[in-house]
Amino acid sequence: MAIAESVRDRGRLVVERPGGIAVGAVIGYLLLDLLVKLSGTNLYFGGIKLIGGSLTIPSLGTMVLDGILVGLAVGLAGIGLSMTYSILDFANFAHGDTVTAGAFFGWVVAYILAGVGTGASLDQLFLFNSGEQLSAVTTLLPVLVGLVVAGVGSIALVLLLDRLTYRPMRDSGSISLLIASIGVALALRYGIAFVFGTQTSGVATSGLQITLLALPSGTVTITDNELTLLVVSLVAMLGVHVLLQRTKLGKAMRAMADNEDLARVTGIPTERVVRLTWILGGGLAGMSGYLLVLESGTISFNFGWLLLLLIFSAVILGGIGSIYGAMAGGVVIGLVDSMALIWLPSGLTKAAAFFVLIVVLLLRPSGIFSGVTTA
């Protein structure tokens, strides 16, 4: 009797949740293929290779590390986008270009500081045209000053944009604000292109390498630039958590995200909350852009716009309006984008990240954190 009920339950699961069964089968196949690749063998059926290949543990470790680093930066940028949506109630399409602007603010200053005494003129340093790739990240001072300038500069930018564009339209509805943000994004992007050009510029060297794992088949290393990204991202995320959970302004932000009208009635300073939302979101966006350039070593006028799809994916995957969801979603997207190289060409890894987003939403439409607002 118990066996019959078990068989019926399994049959009902297959009928009601075929998508879940299919996803489980795909995940099982990929895990098996990964294990076989690590063993360096192949499995054949009828002369056709089903799974297998060659993959070393250090190569896998490097992919995981790269995915975590990029994911943390994407999650850091996603916090601001999630806060804008949950508190200001619109999807800010200018967020990616705020990431770009913050990166340019910081790297112009870092590059100028690194170029002092090299004989390059100020205008050459300002436009990253000194003729050589300066080691702006080999000393602590330029990198720290650039990071601060990236955050402060992007804060000043978003506050100015709010004053000139978003605040006068705040009562016009979320659709009007969304359309306005697209116009702001275009203005920022091509304003940056007008000043700095459309070429990709090298602004940082790889820096010192630290060995994390050494095996006969290879090593897993992390550079000081990547370590900076890791530490700053984690500290910033911890700071956001403390702000939301331990301060009056953080609690006010959570209350406004839950019910803006009730927050107004209870005397919460909503305008101050809005301003703090822009400050936090803008600052974290600028810092994330700066750190991503620190990790990659190159900067271009549209890299934030290209990154915006991944940021949106992280926010949606984690649960729209959830700060912690944006953090977790960023790490998941980063890991999928990096580890997809095991099975896909480099040009298709972004497609794998979006495919995972679609699958998760089909199985859990409200996202990983089930749409928990703000915190």
C-alpha positions as a Python dict, from the first residue, in 0.01 Angstrom:
ca = {
    (1, 'M'): (0, 0, 0),
    (2, 'A'): (278, 240, 97),
    (3, 'I'): (468, 149, -221),
    (4, 'A'): (162, 221, -433),
    (5, 'E'): (113, 561, -269),
    (6, 'S'): (479, 643, -324),
    (7, 'V'): (451, 553, -692),
    (8, 'R'): (136, 767, -726),
    (9, 'D'): (310, 1063, -555),
    (10, 'R'): (605, 1036, -790),
    (11, 'G'): (376, 1011, -1090),
    (12, 'R'): (184, 1317, -973),
    (13, 'L'): (513, 1507, -931),
    (14, 'V'): (616, 1423, -1288),
    (15, 'V'): (280, 1542, -1423),
    (16, 'E'): (251, 1859, -1212),
    (17, 'R'): (617, 1967, -1213),
    (18, 'P'): (770, 1847, -1541),
    (19, 'G'): (989, 2157, -1554),
    (20, 'G'): (1143, 2077, -1217),
    (21, 'I'): (1218, 1721, -1325),
    (22, 'A'): (1379, 1845, -1649),
    (23, 'V'): (1592, 2101, -1464),
    (24, 'G'): (1702, 1837, -1215),
    (25, 'A'): (1801, 1607, -1501),
    (26, 'V'): (2006, 1882, -1669),
    (27, 'I'): (2180, 1972, -1343),
    (28, 'G'): (2256, 1606, -1279),
    (29, 'Y'): (2401, 1567, -1629),
    (30, 'L'): (2621, 1878, -1590),
    (31, 'L'): (2750, 1764, -1249),
    (32, 'L'): (2831, 1419, -1384),
    (33, 'D'): (3003, 1571, -1687),
    (34, 'L'): (3202, 1801, -1457),
    (35, 'L'): (3321, 1509, -1244),
    (36, 'V'): (3419, 1309, -1551),
    (37, 'K'): (3606, 1610, -1694),
    (38, 'L'): (3798, 1649, -1367),
    (39, 'S'): (3898, 1284, -1386),
    (40, 'G'): (4027, 1340, -1741),
    (41, 'T'): (3825, 1054, -1893),
    (42, 'N'): (3541, 1019, -2143),
    (43, 'L'): (3221, 815, -2150),
    (44, 'Y'): (3108, 678, -2488),
    (45, 'F'): (2790, 513, -2613),
    (46, 'G'): (2790, 348, -2952),
    (47, 'G'): (3114, 522, -3044),
    (48, 'I'): (2970, 867, -2960),
    (49, 'K'): (3116, 1062, -2669),
    (50, 'L'): (2838, 1146, -2424),
    (51, 'I'): (3033, 1326, -2156),
    (52, 'G'): (3391, 1391, -2059),
    (53, 'G'): (3695, 1593, -2154),
    (54, 'S'): (3978, 1746, -1957),
    (55, 'L'): (3952, 2000, -1677),
    (56, 'T'): (4197, 2057, -1394),
    (57, 'I'): (4104, 2150, -1039),
    (58, 'P'): (4306, 2478, -1058),
    (59, 'S'): (4117, 2576, -1376),
    (60, 'L'): (3786, 2508, -1203),
    (61, 'G'): (3901, 2702, -897),
    (62, 'T'): (3999, 3000, -1113),
    (63, 'M'): (3656, 3000, -1280),
    (64, 'V'): (3479, 2987, -944),
    (65, 'L'): (3694, 3270, -809),
    (66, 'D'): (3635, 3487, -1117),
    (67, 'G'): (3262, 3420, -1095),
    (68, 'I'): (3247, 3518, -729),
    (69, 'L'): (3444, 3838, -787),
    (70, 'V'): (3233, 3954, -1082),
    (71, 'G'): (2918, 3841, -900),
    (72, 'L'): (3002, 4048, -593),
    (73, 'A'): (3053, 4359, -806),
    (74, 'V'): (2727, 4294, -993),
    (75, 'G'): (2547, 4237, -662),
    (76, 'L'): (2693, 4560, -523),
    (77, 'A'): (2553, 4752, -820),
    (78, 'G'): (2227, 4559, -794),
    (79, 'I'): (2166, 4688, -440),
    (80, 'G'): (2113, 5041, -570),
    (81, 'L'): (1886, 4924, -851),
    (82, 'S'): (1679, 4716, -608),
    (83, 'M'): (1648, 5008, -364),
    (84, 'T'): (1539, 5242, -641),
    (85, 'Y'): (1267, 4999, -744),
    (86, 'S'): (1138, 4917, -396),
    (87, 'I'): (1146, 5270, -251),
    (88, 'L'): (1111, 5501, -553),
    (89, 'D'): (893, 5254, -745),
    (90, 'F'): (1054, 5262, -1089),
    (91, 'A'): (1315, 5067, -1284),
    (92, 'N'): (1611, 5299, -1329),
    (93, 'F'): (1761, 5229, -1673),
    (94, 'A'): (2028, 5495, -1609),
    (95, 'H'): (2180, 5282, -1334),
    (96, 'G'): (2427, 5112, -1569),
    (97, 'D'): (2555, 5444, -1696),
    (98, 'T'): (2587, 5565, -1337),
    (99, 'V'): (2820, 5268, -1290),
    (100, 'T'): (3020, 5387, -1591),
    (101, 'A'): (3029, 5749, -1472),
    (102, 'G'): (3149, 5648, -1126),
    (103, 'A'): (3425, 5438, -1280),
    (104, 'F'): (3541, 5730, -1495),
    (105, 'F'): (3531, 5971, -1199),
    (106, 'G'): (3751, 5742, -994),
    (107, 'W'): (3992, 5633, -1264),
    (108, 'V'): (4059, 5981, -1394),
    (109, 'V'): (4176, 6078, -1047),
    (110, 'A'): (4370, 5754, -991),
    (111, 'Y'): (4537, 5782, -1332),
    (112, 'I'): (4637, 6143, -1273),
    (113, 'L'): (4783, 6057, -931),
    (114, 'A'): (4973, 5763, -1080),
    (115, 'G'): (5103, 5979, -1366),
    (116, 'V'): (5249, 6254, -1149),
    (117, 'G'): (5619, 6277, -1223),
    (118, 'T'): (5608, 6065, -1540),
    (119, 'G'): (5632, 6359, -1777),
    (120, 'A'): (5281, 6314, -1916),
    (121, 'S'): (5068, 6628, -1941),
    (122, 'L'): (4748, 6673, -1743),
    (123, 'D'): (4523, 6654, -2048),
    (124, 'Q'): (4692, 6328, -2156),
    (125, 'L'): (4639, 6179, -1812),
    (126, 'F'): (4279, 6301, -1798),
    (127, 'L'): (4199, 6127, -2128),
    (128, 'F'): (4408, 5813, -2050),
    (129, 'N'): (4639, 5903, -2340),
    (130, 'S'): (4976, 5906, -2168),
    (131, 'G'): (5113, 5649, -2413),
    (132, 'E'): (5162, 5380, -2149),
    (133, 'Q'): (4953, 5180, -1907),
    (134, 'L'): (5032, 5339, -1574),
    (135, 'S'): (5051, 5120, -1267),
    (136, 'A'): (4786, 5316, -1081),
    (137, 'V'): (4705, 5016, -863),
    (138, 'T'): (5055, 4922, -751),
    (139, 'T'): (5041, 5179, -473),
    (140, 'L'): (4766, 5209, -217),
    (141, 'L'): (4707, 5585, -230),
    (142, 'P'): (4584, 5621, -593),
    (143, 'V'): (4351, 5325, -559),
    (144, 'L'): (4194, 5442, -233),
    (145, 'V'): (4156, 5801, -351),
    (146, 'G'): (4005, 5680, -679),
    (147, 'L'): (3760, 5455, -494),
    (148, 'V'): (3643, 5743, -274),
    (149, 'V'): (3611, 5977, -572),
    (150, 'A'): (3413, 5713, -765),
    (151, 'G'): (3162, 5684, -480),
    (152, 'V'): (3137, 6055, -403),
    (153, 'G'): (3126, 6156, -770),
    (154, 'S'): (2844, 5916, -853),
    (155, 'I'): (2651, 6032, -543),
    (156, 'A'): (2677, 6393, -658),
    (157, 'L'): (2568, 6289, -1006),
    (158, 'V'): (2255, 6098, -900),
    (159, 'L'): (2151, 6374, -657),
    (160, 'L'): (2182, 6627, -940),
    (161, 'L'): (1984, 6403, -1175),
    (162, 'D'): (1715, 6356, -911),
    (163, 'R'): (1693, 6732, -857),
    (164, 'L'): (1671, 6815, -1228),
    (165, 'T'): (1479, 6517, -1368),
    (166, 'Y'): (1322, 6271, -1130),
    (167, 'R'): (1190, 6490, -847),
    (168, 'P'): (974, 6711, -1076),
    (169, 'M'): (827, 6393, -1229),
    (170, 'R'): (781, 6194, -908),
    (171, 'D'): (402, 6228, -914),
    (172, 'S'): (374, 6139, -1282),
    (173, 'G'): (394, 5764, -1230),
    (174, 'S'): (653, 5492, -1263),
    (175, 'I'): (623, 5464, -1643),
    (176, 'S'): (712, 5831, -1692),
    (177, 'L'): (1009, 5794, -1458),
    (178, 'L'): (1124, 5483, -1644),
    (179, 'I'): (1112, 5665, -1979),
    (180, 'A'): (1296, 5960, -1826),
    (181, 'S'): (1567, 5725, -1695),
    (182, 'I'): (1622, 5593, -2049),
    (183, 'G'): (1679, 5949, -2169),
    (184, 'V'): (1917, 6014, -1878),
    (185, 'A'): (2105, 5693, -1964),
    (186, 'L'): (2155, 5801, -2325),
    (187, 'A'): (2268, 6149, -2218),
    (188, 'L'): (2521, 6008, -1970),
    (189, 'R'): (2656, 5746, -2208),
    (190, 'Y'): (2716, 5973, -2503),
    (191, 'G'): (2832, 6257, -2282),
    (192, 'I'): (3107, 6026, -2158),
    (193, 'A'): (3179, 5918, -2516),
    (194, 'F'): (3204, 6283, -2625),
    (195, 'V'): (3464, 6361, -2356),
    (196, 'F'): (3666, 6037, -2345),
    (197, 'G'): (3600, 5888, -2688),
    (198, 'T'): (3459, 5548, -2780),
    (199, 'Q'): (3783, 5350, -2755),
    (200, 'T'): (3861, 5105, -2476),
    (201, 'S'): (4145, 5234, -2257),
    (202, 'G'): (4383, 5036, -2039),
    (203, 'V'): (4412, 5201, -1698),
    (204, 'A'): (4550, 4940, -1458),
    (205, 'T'): (4802, 4658, -1449),
    (206, 'S'): (4734, 4319, -1294),
    (207, 'G'): (4935, 4390, -981),
    (208, 'L'): (5081, 4143, -731),
    (209, 'Q'): (4966, 3780, -753),
    (210, 'I'): (4895, 3577, -441),
    (211, 'T'): (4883, 3196, -465),
    (212, 'L'): (4574, 3045, -305),
    (213, 'L'): (4618, 2684, -420),
    (214, 'A'): (4922, 2511, -569),
    (215, 'L'): (4894, 2168, -733),
    (216, 'P'): (5108, 1981, -988),
    (217, 'S'): (4840, 2056, -1249),
    (218, 'G'): (4852, 2431, -1187),
    (219, 'T'): (4780, 2708, -938),
    (220, 'V'): (4489, 2927, -833),
    (221, 'T'): (4600, 3284, -778),
    (222, 'I'): (4434, 3611, -685),
    (223, 'T'): (4579, 3953, -761),
    (224, 'D'): (4585, 4239, -516),
    (225, 'N'): (4333, 4415, -743),
    (226, 'E'): (4093, 4122, -715),
    (227, 'L'): (4151, 4101, -341),
    (228, 'T'): (4060, 4470, -316),
    (229, 'L'): (3737, 4403, -505),
    (230, 'L'): (3657, 4110, -275),
    (231, 'V'): (3723, 4296, 51),
    (232, 'V'): (3556, 4625, -47),
    (233, 'S'): (3245, 4448, -183),
    (234, 'L'): (3200, 4238, 130),
    (235, 'V'): (3258, 4534, 363),
    (236, 'A'): (3013, 4750, 164),
    (237, 'M'): (2747, 4478, 172),
    (238, 'L'): (2797, 4432, 546),
    (239, 'G'): (2764, 4809, 588),
    (240, 'V'): (2433, 4809, 398),
    (241, 'H'): (2306, 4528, 621),
    (242, 'V'): (2400, 4716, 939),
    (243, 'L'): (2242, 5036, 806),
    (244, 'L'): (1913, 4866, 722),
    (245, 'Q'): (1885, 4663, 1039),
    (246, 'R'): (2048, 4878, 1309),
    (247, 'T'): (1974, 5243, 1227),
    (248, 'K'): (1659, 5455, 1233),
    (249, 'L'): (1707, 5564, 873),
    (250, 'G'): (1745, 5203, 765),
    (251, 'K'): (1423, 5107, 940),
    (252, 'A'): (1254, 5408, 782),
    (253, 'M'): (1370, 5287, 440),
    (254, 'R'): (1224, 4943, 503),
    (255, 'A'): (899, 5095, 624),
    (256, 'M'): (871, 5317, 315),
    (257, 'A'): (942, 5020, 88),
    (258, 'D'): (662, 4825, 255),
    (259, 'N'): (399, 5102, 250),
    (260, 'E'): (483, 5457, 145),
    (261, 'D'): (146, 5606, 242),
    (262, 'L'): (158, 5455, 589),
    (263, 'A'): (516, 5576, 627),
    (264, 'R'): (405, 5934, 552),
    (265, 'V'): (117, 5914, 801),
    (266, 'T'): (342, 5789, 1080),
    (267, 'G'): (579, 6083, 1036),
    (268, 'I'): (868, 5914, 859),
    (269, 'P'): (1075, 6178, 670),
    (270, 'T'): (1011, 6036, 326),
    (271, 'E'): (1211, 6301, 140),
    (272, 'R'): (1514, 6221, 353),
    (273, 'V'): (1462, 5852, 281),
    (274, 'V'): (1450, 5922, -92),
    (275, 'R'): (1771, 6123, -69),
    (276, 'L'): (1943, 5847, 128),
    (277, 'T'): (1827, 5594, -133),
    (278, 'W'): (1996, 5792, -408),
    (279, 'I'): (2310, 5838, -196),
    (280, 'L'): (2343, 5468, -118),
    (281, 'G'): (2247, 5347, -465),
    (282, 'G'): (2467, 5597, -646),
    (283, 'G'): (2766, 5546, -419),
    (284, 'L'): (2754, 5168, -448),
    (285, 'A'): (2706, 5190, -827),
    (286, 'G'): (3013, 5412, -868),
    (287, 'M'): (3223, 5190, -641),
    (288, 'S'): (3118, 4874, -824),
    (289, 'G'): (3211, 5024, -1161),
    (290, 'Y'): (3548, 5137, -1028),
    (291, 'L'): (3619, 4792, -880),
    (292, 'L'): (3521, 4611, -1199),
    (293, 'V'): (3765, 4825, -1396),
    (294, 'L'): (4027, 4760, -1129),
    (295, 'E'): (3977, 4387, -1185),
    (296, 'S'): (3964, 4395, -1566),
    (297, 'G'): (4220, 4672, -1623),
    (298, 'T'): (4020, 4839, -1902),
    (299, 'I'): (3745, 5099, -1923),
    (300, 'S'): (3506, 5208, -2201),
    (301, 'F'): (3214, 5446, -2233),
    (302, 'N'): (2947, 5174, -2254),
    (303, 'F'): (3065, 4899, -2021),
    (304, 'G'): (2802, 4989, -1760),
    (305, 'W'): (2525, 4975, -2019),
    (306, 'L'): (2640, 4627, -2124),
    (307, 'L'): (2656, 4530, -1757),
    (308, 'L'): (2302, 4655, -1693),
    (309, 'L'): (2143, 4335, -1826),
    (310, 'L'): (2341, 4130, -1574),
    (311, 'I'): (2247, 4372, -1295),
    (312, 'F'): (1879, 4348, -1382),
    (313, 'S'): (1910, 3971, -1402),
    (314, 'A'): (2068, 3959, -1056),
    (315, 'V'): (1793, 4177, -907),
    (316, 'I'): (1513, 3976, -1070),
    (317, 'L'): (1675, 3643, -984),
    (318, 'G'): (1718, 3737, -619),
    (319, 'G'): (1367, 3881, -592),
    (320, 'I'): (1268, 4229, -704),
    (321, 'G'): (1294, 4472, -413),
    (322, 'S'): (1513, 4249, -196),
    (323, 'I'): (1856, 4387, -107),
    (324, 'Y'): (1986, 4048, 0),
    (325, 'G'): (1831, 3897, -311),
    (326, 'A'): (2033, 4138, -526),
    (327, 'M'): (2351, 4031, -348),
    (328, 'A'): (2278, 3659, -385),
    (329, 'G'): (2152, 3699, -741),
    (330, 'G'): (2470, 3879, -840),
    (331, 'V'): (2688, 3596, -711),
    (332, 'V'): (2472, 3334, -887),
    (333, 'I'): (2481, 3523, -1218),
    (334, 'G'): (2858, 3574, -1187),
    (335, 'L'): (2922, 3205, -1116),
    (336, 'V'): (2701, 3088, -1402),
    (337, 'D'): (2861, 3335, -1644),
    (338, 'S'): (3210, 3217, -1546),
    (339, 'M'): (3153, 2842, -1516),
    (340, 'A'): (2953, 2821, -1839),
    (341, 'L'): (3294, 2832, -2012),
    (342, 'I'): (3327, 2465, -1921),
    (343, 'W'): (3053, 2376, -2167),
    (344, 'L'): (3001, 2679, -2393),
    (345, 'P'): (3210, 2914, -2609),
    (346, 'S'): (3297, 3245, -2442),
    (347, 'G'): (3043, 3435, -2654),
    (348, 'L'): (2752, 3232, -2517),
    (349, 'T'): (2817, 3251, -2143),
    (350, 'K'): (2584, 3550, -2099),
    (351, 'A'): (2311, 3348, -2265),
    (352, 'A'): (2365, 3075, -2005),
    (353, 'A'): (2319, 3330, -1726),
    (354, 'F'): (1992, 3452, -1877),
    (355, 'F'): (1877, 3092, -1930),
    (356, 'V'): (1932, 3021, -1559),
    (357, 'L'): (1732, 3335, -1479),
    (358, 'I'): (1441, 3210, -1691),
    (359, 'V'): (1452, 2864, -1534),
    (360, 'V'): (1457, 2999, -1179),
    (361, 'L'): (1164, 3231, -1251),
    (362, 'L'): (965, 2944, -1403),
    (363, 'L'): (1017, 2740, -1087),
    (364, 'R'): (1008, 3029, -839),
    (365, 'P'): (844, 3333, -1003),
    (366, 'S'): (909, 3567, -709),
    (367, 'G'): (1285, 3498, -711),
    (368, 'I'): (1525, 3333, -469),
    (369, 'F'): (1426, 3556, -176),
    (370, 'S'): (1055, 3545, -268),
    (371, 'G'): (1028, 3920, -321),
    (372, 'V'): (1118, 4018, 37),
    (373, 'T'): (1124, 4397, 10),
    (374, 'T'): (1439, 4591, 90),
    (375, 'A'): (1569, 4358, 358),
}
